Tab-separated table of C-alpha atoms in Angstrom:
chain	number	residue	atom	x	y	z
V	1	UNK	CA	140.897	139.769	344.461
V	2	UNK	CA	138.744	141.229	347.181
V	3	UNK	CA	140.089	144.741	346.278
V	4	UNK	CA	139.476	144.832	342.741
V	5	UNK	CA	135.940	143.642	343.235
V	6	UNK	CA	135.246	146.677	345.902
V	7	UNK	CA	136.927	148.621	342.791
V	8	UNK	CA	134.590	147.752	340.687
V	9	UNK	CA	131.662	148.085	342.905
V	10	UNK	CA	132.204	151.711	343.607
V	11	UNK	CA	133.272	152.471	339.832
V	12	UNK	CA	129.267	150.713	338.829
V	13	UNK	CA	127.627	152.912	341.603
V	14	UNK	CA	129.473	155.938	340.563
V	15	UNK	CA	128.283	155.342	336.877
V	16	UNK	CA	124.262	154.870	338.021
V	17	UNK	CA	124.589	157.845	339.954
V	18	UNK	CA	125.700	160.209	337.078
V	19	UNK	CA	122.913	158.555	334.852
V	20	UNK	CA	120.429	159.037	337.488
V	21	UNK	CA	121.373	162.733	337.807
V	22	UNK	CA	121.530	163.222	333.830
V	23	UNK	CA	117.748	161.631	333.429
V	24	UNK	CA	116.554	163.949	336.318
V	25	UNK	CA	118.019	167.104	334.282
V	26	UNK	CA	116.639	166.219	331.580
V	27	UNK	CA	113.008	165.624	332.716
V	28	UNK	CA	113.387	169.172	334.593
V	29	UNK	CA	114.266	170.964	331.044
V	30	UNK	CA	111.253	169.013	329.415
V	31	UNK	CA	109.033	170.011	332.092
V	32	UNK	CA	110.214	173.911	331.701
V	33	UNK	CA	110.133	173.985	327.617
V	34	UNK	CA	107.251	171.879	327.342
V	35	UNK	CA	104.579	173.282	329.599
V	36	UNK	CA	101.194	171.981	329.462
V	37	UNK	CA	98.619	174.251	327.045
V	38	UNK	CA	96.841	175.688	330.559
V	39	UNK	CA	100.134	177.021	331.887
V	40	UNK	CA	100.079	180.513	330.070
V	41	UNK	CA	100.777	179.763	326.344
V	42	UNK	CA	99.683	183.002	324.533
V	43	UNK	CA	99.352	184.331	320.642
V	44	UNK	CA	97.620	180.921	319.204
V	45	UNK	CA	100.110	178.501	320.362
V	46	UNK	CA	99.420	175.218	321.659
V	47	UNK	CA	102.674	174.409	323.276
V	48	UNK	CA	105.439	177.018	324.387
V	49	UNK	CA	109.064	177.043	325.828
V	50	UNK	CA	109.973	180.287	327.876
V	51	UNK	CA	113.334	180.079	325.825
V	52	UNK	CA	112.227	178.936	322.375
V	53	UNK	CA	108.262	180.380	322.409
V	54	UNK	CA	105.837	178.957	320.743
V	55	UNK	CA	106.606	174.657	320.015
V	56	UNK	CA	103.506	173.943	318.356
V	57	UNK	CA	99.953	176.464	317.280
V	58	UNK	CA	96.414	175.986	317.484
V	59	UNK	CA	94.761	174.408	314.467
V	60	UNK	CA	94.487	176.472	310.917
V	61	UNK	CA	97.201	178.641	312.440
V	62	UNK	CA	101.085	178.693	310.811
V	63	UNK	CA	104.191	178.083	312.622
V	64	UNK	CA	107.149	180.161	311.714
V	65	UNK	CA	110.608	180.836	313.262
V	66	UNK	CA	111.676	184.595	313.876
V	67	UNK	CA	114.940	185.380	314.049
V	68	UNK	CA	116.080	188.155	317.076
V	69	UNK	CA	119.694	188.701	316.955
V	70	UNK	CA	121.046	185.485	317.255
V	71	UNK	CA	118.413	183.681	318.503
V	72	UNK	CA	115.297	181.857	316.954
V	73	UNK	CA	111.491	181.642	318.431
V	74	UNK	CA	108.772	180.012	317.372
V	75	UNK	CA	105.494	182.205	316.581
V	76	UNK	CA	101.602	181.313	315.442
V	77	UNK	CA	100.316	183.394	312.609
V	78	UNK	CA	97.245	183.381	310.566
V	79	UNK	CA	99.124	184.065	307.139
V	80	UNK	CA	102.858	183.435	306.531
V	81	UNK	CA	104.500	186.971	306.078
V	82	UNK	CA	106.343	188.271	303.332
V	83	UNK	CA	108.935	185.904	301.936
V	84	UNK	CA	107.619	182.639	303.268
V	85	UNK	CA	104.409	180.546	301.954
V	86	UNK	CA	102.418	178.264	303.622
V	87	UNK	CA	102.248	174.358	304.154
V	88	UNK	CA	99.625	172.454	305.496
V	89	UNK	CA	99.882	168.754	307.072
V	90	UNK	CA	98.133	166.924	308.804
V	91	UNK	CA	100.058	167.427	312.271
V	92	UNK	CA	101.489	170.875	311.658
V	93	UNK	CA	101.208	173.963	309.647
V	94	UNK	CA	104.879	175.539	308.659
V	95	UNK	CA	105.911	178.856	306.699
V	96	UNK	CA	108.888	177.722	304.898
V	97	UNK	CA	110.886	180.434	303.083
V	98	UNK	CA	111.156	181.748	299.390
V	99	UNK	CA	113.696	181.592	297.444
V	100	UNK	CA	116.533	184.680	298.458
V	101	UNK	CA	114.877	186.861	295.135
V	102	UNK	CA	111.600	186.108	295.606
V	103	UNK	CA	109.483	188.882	298.042
V	104	UNK	CA	106.389	186.278	297.959
V	105	UNK	CA	105.728	183.182	296.870
V	106	UNK	CA	103.114	180.563	296.366
V	107	UNK	CA	105.751	177.499	296.363
V	108	UNK	CA	109.389	177.661	296.755
V	109	UNK	CA	109.729	176.868	292.953
V	110	UNK	CA	106.725	179.563	291.825
V	111	UNK	CA	107.080	183.014	293.165
V	112	UNK	CA	104.501	185.524	292.684
V	113	UNK	CA	106.606	189.046	293.391
V	114	UNK	CA	110.005	189.680	293.138
V	115	UNK	CA	112.788	191.468	295.336
V	116	UNK	CA	114.010	195.097	293.861
V	117	UNK	CA	116.044	194.291	290.661
V	118	UNK	CA	114.422	191.330	289.146
V	119	UNK	CA	111.475	190.713	286.783
V	120	UNK	CA	108.703	188.410	287.162
V	121	UNK	CA	108.134	185.927	284.503
V	122	UNK	CA	106.096	182.577	284.813
V	123	UNK	CA	106.835	182.236	288.630
V	124	UNK	CA	110.318	182.857	288.259
V	125	UNK	CA	112.455	186.350	289.108
V	126	UNK	CA	114.754	187.219	286.325
V	127	UNK	CA	117.648	189.744	286.187
V	128	UNK	CA	116.904	190.322	282.478
V	129	UNK	CA	113.525	189.511	280.621
V	130	UNK	CA	113.865	186.613	277.639
V	131	UNK	CA	114.221	187.948	274.014
V	132	UNK	CA	110.541	189.069	272.712
V	133	UNK	CA	109.578	190.471	276.009
V	134	UNK	CA	109.892	193.411	277.826
V	135	UNK	CA	110.941	194.934	281.175
V	136	UNK	CA	107.744	196.743	282.911
V	137	UNK	CA	109.194	198.705	285.721
V	138	UNK	CA	105.894	199.379	286.881
V	139	UNK	CA	105.060	195.915	287.575
V	140	UNK	CA	108.435	194.696	287.559
V	141	UNK	CA	106.794	192.107	285.279
V	142	UNK	CA	108.428	190.749	281.765
V	143	UNK	CA	105.339	191.574	279.663
V	144	UNK	CA	104.711	191.232	275.693
V	145	UNK	CA	106.040	193.977	273.078
V	146	UNK	CA	103.023	195.897	271.925
V	147	UNK	CA	103.421	197.699	268.545
V	148	UNK	CA	101.050	200.771	267.547
V	149	UNK	CA	97.561	200.438	266.014
V	150	UNK	CA	96.091	202.775	263.616
V	151	UNK	CA	92.707	203.305	262.114
V	152	UNK	CA	92.533	203.402	258.326
V	153	UNK	CA	92.713	207.065	256.776
V	154	UNK	CA	89.813	209.475	256.916
V	155	UNK	CA	88.280	211.085	253.490
V	156	UNK	CA	89.921	214.075	252.234
V	157	UNK	CA	88.454	217.194	253.811
V	158	UNK	CA	87.028	220.124	251.301
V	159	UNK	CA	89.633	222.047	249.788
V	160	UNK	CA	90.580	225.053	251.724
V	161	UNK	CA	92.649	228.212	252.195
V	162	UNK	CA	92.926	230.162	255.469
V	163	UNK	CA	90.080	228.483	256.911
V	164	UNK	CA	87.760	229.475	253.829
V	165	UNK	CA	86.400	226.975	250.856
V	166	UNK	CA	86.147	230.281	248.320
V	167	UNK	CA	88.197	233.097	246.882
V	168	UNK	CA	91.322	231.106	245.818
V	169	UNK	CA	92.187	228.345	243.047
V	170	UNK	CA	94.759	226.284	245.120
V	171	UNK	CA	94.558	225.427	248.364
V	172	UNK	CA	95.212	222.410	250.890
V	173	UNK	CA	92.910	219.142	251.685
V	174	UNK	CA	93.458	217.458	254.479
V	175	UNK	CA	92.737	213.408	256.261
V	176	UNK	CA	93.399	211.988	259.547
V	177	UNK	CA	93.963	208.790	261.361
V	178	UNK	CA	93.176	207.887	264.809
V	179	UNK	CA	95.767	205.637	267.298
V	180	UNK	CA	93.915	202.478	268.597
V	181	UNK	CA	97.022	201.240	270.663
V	182	UNK	CA	99.611	203.102	271.870
V	183	UNK	CA	102.980	201.139	271.730
V	184	UNK	CA	104.959	200.115	274.796
V	185	UNK	CA	108.803	201.122	275.322
V	186	UNK	CA	110.301	198.635	272.745
V	187	UNK	CA	107.235	198.555	270.608
V	188	UNK	CA	107.164	200.152	266.816
V	189	UNK	CA	106.086	203.580	267.082
V	190	UNK	CA	102.956	205.776	265.686
V	191	UNK	CA	103.421	207.020	261.999
V	192	UNK	CA	101.801	210.659	261.181
V	193	UNK	CA	98.426	210.921	261.675
V	194	UNK	CA	97.584	213.863	259.623
V	195	UNK	CA	98.055	214.094	255.962
V	196	UNK	CA	98.177	217.237	253.758
V	197	UNK	CA	98.212	217.716	250.092
V	198	UNK	CA	97.373	220.595	247.421
V	199	UNK	CA	94.151	220.867	245.593
V	200	UNK	CA	92.674	223.180	242.934
V	201	UNK	CA	89.210	224.445	243.052
V	202	UNK	CA	87.128	226.406	240.454
V	203	UNK	CA	87.803	229.839	241.524
V	204	UNK	CA	84.128	231.915	242.538
V	205	UNK	CA	83.954	234.582	244.689
V	206	UNK	CA	82.780	234.560	248.072
V	207	UNK	CA	79.893	236.272	248.891
V	208	UNK	CA	79.886	238.583	251.951
V	209	UNK	CA	78.371	237.808	254.823
V	210	UNK	CA	76.205	240.666	255.684
V	211	UNK	CA	75.460	241.280	251.955
V	212	UNK	CA	74.086	238.045	251.745
V	213	UNK	CA	71.867	238.318	254.761
V	214	UNK	CA	70.334	241.460	253.396
V	215	UNK	CA	69.470	239.957	249.910
V	216	UNK	CA	67.759	237.152	251.973
V	217	UNK	CA	66.393	239.452	254.231
V	218	UNK	CA	64.865	241.621	251.125
V	219	UNK	CA	63.446	238.075	249.321
V	220	UNK	CA	61.809	237.461	252.685
V	221	UNK	CA	60.386	240.661	252.736
V	222	UNK	CA	59.382	240.678	249.014
V	223	UNK	CA	57.911	237.410	249.297
V	224	UNK	CA	55.738	238.347	252.325
V	225	UNK	CA	54.572	241.615	250.592
V	226	UNK	CA	53.410	239.471	247.509
V	227	UNK	CA	51.758	236.901	249.682
V	228	UNK	CA	49.700	240.207	251.525
V	229	UNK	CA	49.250	241.859	248.246
V	230	UNK	CA	47.458	238.554	246.963
V	231	UNK	CA	45.925	237.813	250.121
V	232	UNK	CA	44.314	241.335	250.229
V	233	UNK	CA	43.006	241.081	246.253
V	234	UNK	CA	41.459	237.427	247.156
V	235	UNK	CA	39.454	239.348	250.532
V	236	UNK	CA	38.658	242.109	248.234
V	237	UNK	CA	37.217	239.850	245.217
V	238	UNK	CA	35.293	237.965	248.160
V	239	UNK	CA	34.072	240.988	249.851
V	240	UNK	CA	32.854	241.912	246.167
V	241	UNK	CA	31.032	239.160	245.102
V	242	UNK	CA	28.963	239.321	248.237
V	243	UNK	CA	28.272	242.547	248.074
V	244	UNK	CA	26.810	241.854	244.895
V	245	UNK	CA	24.820	238.982	245.897
V	246	UNK	CA	23.492	240.787	248.763
V	247	UNK	CA	22.650	243.723	246.270
V	248	UNK	CA	20.543	241.579	243.961
V	249	UNK	CA	18.785	239.730	246.930
V	250	UNK	CA	17.606	243.052	248.571
V	251	UNK	CA	16.686	244.460	245.084
V	252	UNK	CA	14.264	240.845	244.455
V	253	UNK	CA	12.655	241.943	247.815
V	254	UNK	CA	11.511	245.304	247.253
V	255	UNK	CA	10.422	244.980	243.628
V	256	UNK	CA	6.898	245.115	243.150
V	257	UNK	CA	5.599	241.799	240.789
V	258	UNK	CA	4.243	242.778	237.140
V	259	UNK	CA	0.782	241.968	236.417
V	260	UNK	CA	0.489	239.525	233.959
V	261	UNK	CA	-0.325	241.064	230.425
V	262	UNK	CA	-4.125	240.314	229.394
V	263	UNK	CA	-5.124	237.730	226.682
V	264	UNK	CA	-6.908	239.485	223.561
V	265	UNK	CA	-8.529	236.913	222.242
V	266	UNK	CA	-10.274	236.436	225.940
V	267	UNK	CA	-11.276	240.211	226.382
V	268	UNK	CA	-12.756	240.508	223.235
V	269	UNK	CA	-15.204	237.582	223.306
V	270	UNK	CA	-17.880	238.757	225.102
V	271	UNK	CA	-18.318	242.098	223.185
V	272	UNK	CA	-19.025	239.392	219.950
V	273	UNK	CA	-21.374	237.862	221.661
V	274	UNK	CA	-23.391	240.901	222.608
V	275	UNK	CA	-23.699	242.264	219.011
């Protein structure tokens, strides 16, 4: 009986020593992995570990795990890297991974940019665009199909032949339309934007440019000549009238005044009285 009690005593003692050693080892490990902020944490870390890097971040920074080979370490960043999206909580801000086909995302279920080979549509990454949409290889998005749009036909041009509007009976007239909206890859293509048709005009001779110019010059000279002739005639007429008027005025000034003819009755009256 005493031997059995002594055995239980030693077993209990050994068990207590084992528990104590495990607790001391845990404390030492925690002390090494969770040092105080003032003990050398860098890169925005609030708490850090020599083995695991950042364990928590300073306010407004995002905590994310980066893989280096077989090891993951924590880092604190001002914004989440490509392939991650940020989530904010009262105690910590974290960067969570996007879906495998998503390059950048707003949330896990809403992608903003897809990886190569996928097209973005309504926040999802698709290998093939839905019906009614087409793949845009520049933006890597599914976009609406755009058909060609044109303006109305312009009025028909004058009937012409070889760039002239005279000297022929049959020619061509043309009308055009403008492209308002160019089509996308799968859109309806644009129709012809130019139309031509035969036309008939009353035949007339083309006036030669040199002859026409000469006639116009002759008409202008003749008109100037007639105007000059009329002007000269008017000037001569005015000069003649002025000269006649001056001549009359000069004659009136130089000619003596005529004496008044005597009255016969008055001259004879004294003689009759004397007799």
